[in-house]
């Protein structure tokens, strides 16, 4: 296996996150003054970076789908598929970690919060991407239709995750009318937390890229074997 600098950096960032994410001091006014959070706020270093990583990977997938429509190279279709596949797994992990956190802070794994609902719908849209692909035996047609669907899925995903939840009343940070929940600014994310959070985001993005490239190598070997 070829070890590139970014793979080593991914390991360093994630080990750093798993160590310091559990020992870094939390902002008193957010973590301790709010009785619903306590130490569960440390999930912030894992739950949120997973979604950041998913967003980065589906953006790469979108890029290759656009490239495929401009130049129908099967390699572009494979890249788009594998990056979307890894992104979907990370999205599922983000939803699970978010539900566990919600159980501690809101008293239930699922509260029909707009952010939770939007994330679930967005994931189902991307799962449908793979169902659509597998329903078409013709490879050229499958690649074209999947590329078009992937573009639409991306631009549905963004409003569902980043825009609509901010326009409605929500328990989730960032929603309309929320107070006292951790967010990405102000006293909720102090200097100590930033020292862990941003390396965590980079670490999860690099890990997602690493997993995708491994999947790509497997797919290319399979394609080579079938064409031999």
Tab-separated table of C-alpha atoms in Angstrom:
chain	number	residue	atom	x	y	z
A	1	UNK	CA	0.000	0.000	0.000
A	2	UNK	CA	1.318	3.402	-0.957
A	3	UNK	CA	1.387	5.759	1.996
A	4	UNK	CA	0.837	9.351	0.969
A	5	UNK	CA	1.265	12.346	3.227
A	6	UNK	CA	-2.477	12.996	3.448
A	7	UNK	CA	-3.145	9.447	4.678
A	8	UNK	CA	-0.664	9.904	7.503
A	9	UNK	CA	-2.205	13.300	8.227
A	10	UNK	CA	-5.642	11.695	8.444
A	11	UNK	CA	-4.423	9.230	11.074
A	12	UNK	CA	-2.669	11.990	13.032
A	13	UNK	CA	-5.742	14.243	13.038
A	14	UNK	CA	-8.144	11.459	14.046
A	15	UNK	CA	-5.903	10.117	16.826
A	16	UNK	CA	-5.526	13.697	18.039
A	17	UNK	CA	-9.318	14.105	17.964
A	18	UNK	CA	-10.020	10.874	19.833
A	19	UNK	CA	-7.527	11.800	22.562
A	20	UNK	CA	-8.081	15.507	23.068
A	21	UNK	CA	-11.788	15.350	22.224
A	22	UNK	CA	-12.317	13.583	25.551
A	23	UNK	CA	-10.036	15.759	27.697
A	24	UNK	CA	-10.303	19.289	26.291
A	25	UNK	CA	-12.004	21.709	28.725
A	26	UNK	CA	-15.538	22.588	27.640
A	27	UNK	CA	-16.945	26.125	27.876
A	28	UNK	CA	-18.630	26.344	31.282
A	29	UNK	CA	-21.491	28.586	30.211
A	30	UNK	CA	-22.578	26.125	27.510
A	31	UNK	CA	-21.690	22.641	28.700
A	32	UNK	CA	-22.299	22.920	32.424
A	33	UNK	CA	-24.740	25.761	32.870
A	34	UNK	CA	-27.069	23.965	30.443
A	35	UNK	CA	-28.054	20.857	32.396
A	36	UNK	CA	-29.059	19.008	29.212
A	37	UNK	CA	-25.545	18.911	27.771
A	38	UNK	CA	-22.875	18.066	30.327
A	39	UNK	CA	-20.111	15.889	28.847
A	40	UNK	CA	-22.301	14.807	25.902
A	41	UNK	CA	-21.139	18.003	24.206
A	42	UNK	CA	-17.935	16.138	23.317
A	43	UNK	CA	-19.939	14.350	20.630
A	44	UNK	CA	-19.632	17.646	18.757
A	45	UNK	CA	-16.086	16.608	17.747
A	46	UNK	CA	-17.427	13.496	15.991
A	47	UNK	CA	-21.027	14.125	14.934
A	48	UNK	CA	-20.505	17.460	13.159
A	49	UNK	CA	-17.232	16.569	11.330
A	50	UNK	CA	-18.944	13.481	9.896
A	51	UNK	CA	-21.497	15.732	8.188
A	52	UNK	CA	-18.750	18.064	6.992
A	53	UNK	CA	-16.970	15.068	5.502
A	54	UNK	CA	-20.155	13.853	3.837
A	55	UNK	CA	-20.717	17.272	2.279
A	56	UNK	CA	-17.144	17.324	0.946
A	57	UNK	CA	-17.463	13.837	-0.574
A	58	UNK	CA	-20.830	14.409	-2.267
A	59	UNK	CA	-19.339	17.607	-3.739
A	60	UNK	CA	-16.550	15.514	-5.266
A	61	UNK	CA	-19.179	13.048	-6.505
A	62	UNK	CA	-21.122	15.917	-8.068
A	63	UNK	CA	-17.955	17.104	-9.816
A	64	UNK	CA	-17.397	13.717	-11.452
A	65	UNK	CA	-21.056	13.387	-12.456
A	66	UNK	CA	-20.800	16.723	-14.271
A	67	UNK	CA	-17.564	15.587	-15.897
A	68	UNK	CA	-19.267	12.378	-17.031
A	69	UNK	CA	-22.099	14.291	-18.710
A	70	UNK	CA	-19.546	16.451	-20.519
A	71	UNK	CA	-17.367	13.481	-21.477
A	72	UNK	CA	-18.913	9.993	-20.991
A	73	UNK	CA	-15.855	8.290	-19.538
A	74	UNK	CA	-16.802	5.231	-17.402
A	75	UNK	CA	-14.021	6.174	-14.994
A	76	UNK	CA	-15.868	9.372	-14.056
A	77	UNK	CA	-18.998	7.367	-13.318
A	78	UNK	CA	-17.059	5.028	-11.025
A	79	UNK	CA	-15.517	7.980	-9.170
A	80	UNK	CA	-18.924	9.621	-8.716
A	81	UNK	CA	-20.434	6.380	-7.420
A	82	UNK	CA	-17.736	5.534	-4.902
A	83	UNK	CA	-17.478	9.018	-3.424
A	84	UNK	CA	-21.273	9.099	-3.073
A	85	UNK	CA	-21.189	5.645	-1.441
A	86	UNK	CA	-18.683	6.688	1.222
A	87	UNK	CA	-20.557	9.949	1.767
A	88	UNK	CA	-23.781	8.033	2.395
A	89	UNK	CA	-22.099	5.838	5.007
A	90	UNK	CA	-20.715	8.920	6.775
A	91	UNK	CA	-24.154	10.511	6.627
A	92	UNK	CA	-25.671	7.454	8.300
A	93	UNK	CA	-23.011	7.623	11.019
A	94	UNK	CA	-23.749	11.313	11.453
A	95	UNK	CA	-27.450	10.591	11.826
A	96	UNK	CA	-26.813	7.827	14.372
A	97	UNK	CA	-24.415	9.909	16.482
A	98	UNK	CA	-26.876	12.799	16.300
A	99	UNK	CA	-29.717	10.573	17.528
A	100	UNK	CA	-27.629	9.330	20.444
A	101	UNK	CA	-26.780	12.928	21.358
A	102	UNK	CA	-30.438	13.934	21.004
A	103	UNK	CA	-31.439	11.242	23.479
A	104	UNK	CA	-29.251	12.851	26.136
A	105	UNK	CA	-30.123	16.473	25.386
A	106	UNK	CA	-33.738	16.310	24.199
A	107	UNK	CA	-34.864	13.117	25.950
A	108	UNK	CA	-35.554	11.078	22.789
A	109	UNK	CA	-33.582	9.484	19.979
A	110	UNK	CA	-35.981	10.990	17.452
A	111	UNK	CA	-37.923	14.206	18.060
A	112	UNK	CA	-39.085	14.964	14.507
A	113	UNK	CA	-36.833	18.005	14.652
A	114	UNK	CA	-36.560	19.738	11.228
A	115	UNK	CA	-32.813	19.104	11.125
A	116	UNK	CA	-33.258	15.409	11.895
A	117	UNK	CA	-36.052	15.035	9.377
A	118	UNK	CA	-34.155	16.938	6.687
A	119	UNK	CA	-31.040	14.810	7.231
A	120	UNK	CA	-33.064	11.586	7.030
A	121	UNK	CA	-34.792	12.656	3.810
A	122	UNK	CA	-31.476	13.737	2.293
A	123	UNK	CA	-29.957	10.340	3.086
A	124	UNK	CA	-32.934	8.531	1.574
A	125	UNK	CA	-32.470	10.580	-1.604
A	126	UNK	CA	-28.872	9.396	-1.868
A	127	UNK	CA	-29.807	5.803	-1.045
A	128	UNK	CA	-32.303	6.032	-3.911
A	129	UNK	CA	-29.349	6.974	-6.136
A	130	UNK	CA	-27.912	3.486	-5.666
A	131	UNK	CA	-31.299	1.811	-6.040
A	132	UNK	CA	-31.739	3.655	-9.336
A	133	UNK	CA	-28.322	2.559	-10.558
A	134	UNK	CA	-28.948	-1.086	-9.749
A	135	UNK	CA	-32.320	-1.044	-11.528
A	136	UNK	CA	-30.758	-0.418	-14.951
A	137	UNK	CA	-28.857	-3.228	-16.681
A	138	UNK	CA	-27.690	-1.029	-19.570
A	139	UNK	CA	-24.390	0.493	-18.404
A	140	UNK	CA	-24.440	3.612	-20.604
A	141	UNK	CA	-28.028	4.489	-19.743
A	142	UNK	CA	-27.405	3.769	-16.067
A	143	UNK	CA	-24.389	6.067	-15.957
A	144	UNK	CA	-26.182	8.932	-17.721
A	145	UNK	CA	-29.342	8.735	-15.629
A	146	UNK	CA	-27.328	8.327	-12.411
A	147	UNK	CA	-25.202	11.382	-13.247
A	148	UNK	CA	-28.287	13.527	-13.808
A	149	UNK	CA	-29.935	12.202	-10.640
A	150	UNK	CA	-26.760	12.857	-8.646
A	151	UNK	CA	-26.783	16.518	-9.678
A	152	UNK	CA	-30.429	16.949	-8.662
A	153	UNK	CA	-29.825	15.036	-5.412
A	154	UNK	CA	-26.989	17.369	-4.472
A	155	UNK	CA	-29.046	20.514	-4.962
A	156	UNK	CA	-31.920	19.017	-2.987
A	157	UNK	CA	-29.534	17.965	-0.219
A	158	UNK	CA	-28.160	21.472	0.390
A	159	UNK	CA	-31.538	23.106	1.203
A	160	UNK	CA	-32.672	20.097	3.256
A	161	UNK	CA	-29.575	20.195	5.478
A	162	UNK	CA	-28.330	23.775	5.499
A	163	UNK	CA	-31.213	26.115	4.631
A	164	UNK	CA	-34.686	24.815	5.567
A	165	UNK	CA	-33.805	23.908	9.208
A	166	UNK	CA	-32.641	27.489	9.778
A	167	UNK	CA	-36.005	28.859	8.688
A	168	UNK	CA	-38.090	26.861	11.174
A	169	UNK	CA	-38.332	26.463	14.938
A	170	UNK	CA	-35.812	23.830	15.919
A	171	UNK	CA	-34.181	22.214	18.918
A	172	UNK	CA	-31.066	21.847	16.857
A	173	UNK	CA	-28.399	24.583	16.946
A	174	UNK	CA	-28.750	27.019	14.102
A	175	UNK	CA	-32.512	26.765	13.945
A	176	UNK	CA	-34.849	29.700	14.339
A	177	UNK	CA	-35.360	30.617	17.969
A	178	UNK	CA	-32.700	28.278	19.441
A	179	UNK	CA	-30.818	29.339	22.538
A	180	UNK	CA	-28.225	27.656	24.710
A	181	UNK	CA	-27.236	24.965	22.217
A	182	UNK	CA	-23.661	24.560	20.984
A	183	UNK	CA	-22.972	26.034	17.561
A	184	UNK	CA	-20.059	27.083	15.416
A	185	UNK	CA	-19.566	30.507	16.894
A	186	UNK	CA	-19.692	32.684	19.962
A	187	UNK	CA	-18.997	31.276	23.409
A	188	UNK	CA	-20.290	27.822	22.405
A	189	UNK	CA	-17.153	27.050	20.426
A	190	UNK	CA	-14.268	28.552	22.354
A	191	UNK	CA	-10.567	28.543	21.470
A	192	UNK	CA	-9.934	25.171	23.150
A	193	UNK	CA	-12.735	23.487	21.233
A	194	UNK	CA	-11.588	24.975	17.925
A	195	UNK	CA	-8.180	23.339	18.455
A	196	UNK	CA	-9.946	19.968	18.334
A	197	UNK	CA	-12.880	20.665	16.027
A	198	UNK	CA	-11.046	21.873	12.914
A	199	UNK	CA	-8.459	19.040	12.921
A	200	UNK	CA	-11.420	16.658	13.388
A	201	UNK	CA	-13.125	18.043	10.277
A	202	UNK	CA	-9.947	17.653	8.220
A	203	UNK	CA	-9.325	14.188	9.648
A	204	UNK	CA	-12.803	12.892	8.750
A	205	UNK	CA	-12.638	14.415	5.263
A	206	UNK	CA	-9.272	12.775	4.631
A	207	UNK	CA	-10.537	9.460	6.033
A	208	UNK	CA	-13.563	9.599	3.746
A	209	UNK	CA	-11.290	10.306	0.796
A	210	UNK	CA	-9.026	7.425	1.805
A	211	UNK	CA	-11.941	4.973	2.020
A	212	UNK	CA	-13.231	6.177	-1.351
A	213	UNK	CA	-9.859	5.679	-3.035
A	214	UNK	CA	-9.646	2.145	-1.625
A	215	UNK	CA	-13.105	1.415	-3.003
A	216	UNK	CA	-12.018	2.866	-6.335
A	217	UNK	CA	-9.025	0.540	-6.511
A	218	UNK	CA	-11.304	-2.447	-5.866
A	219	UNK	CA	-13.800	-1.321	-8.519
A	220	UNK	CA	-11.088	-0.728	-11.113
A	221	UNK	CA	-9.602	-4.163	-10.446
A	222	UNK	CA	-13.051	-5.702	-10.844
A	223	UNK	CA	-13.603	-3.839	-14.128
A	224	UNK	CA	-10.180	-4.961	-15.368
A	225	UNK	CA	-10.963	-8.568	-14.441
A	226	UNK	CA	-14.337	-8.497	-16.256
A	227	UNK	CA	-12.854	-6.975	-19.380
A	228	UNK	CA	-9.977	-9.482	-19.507
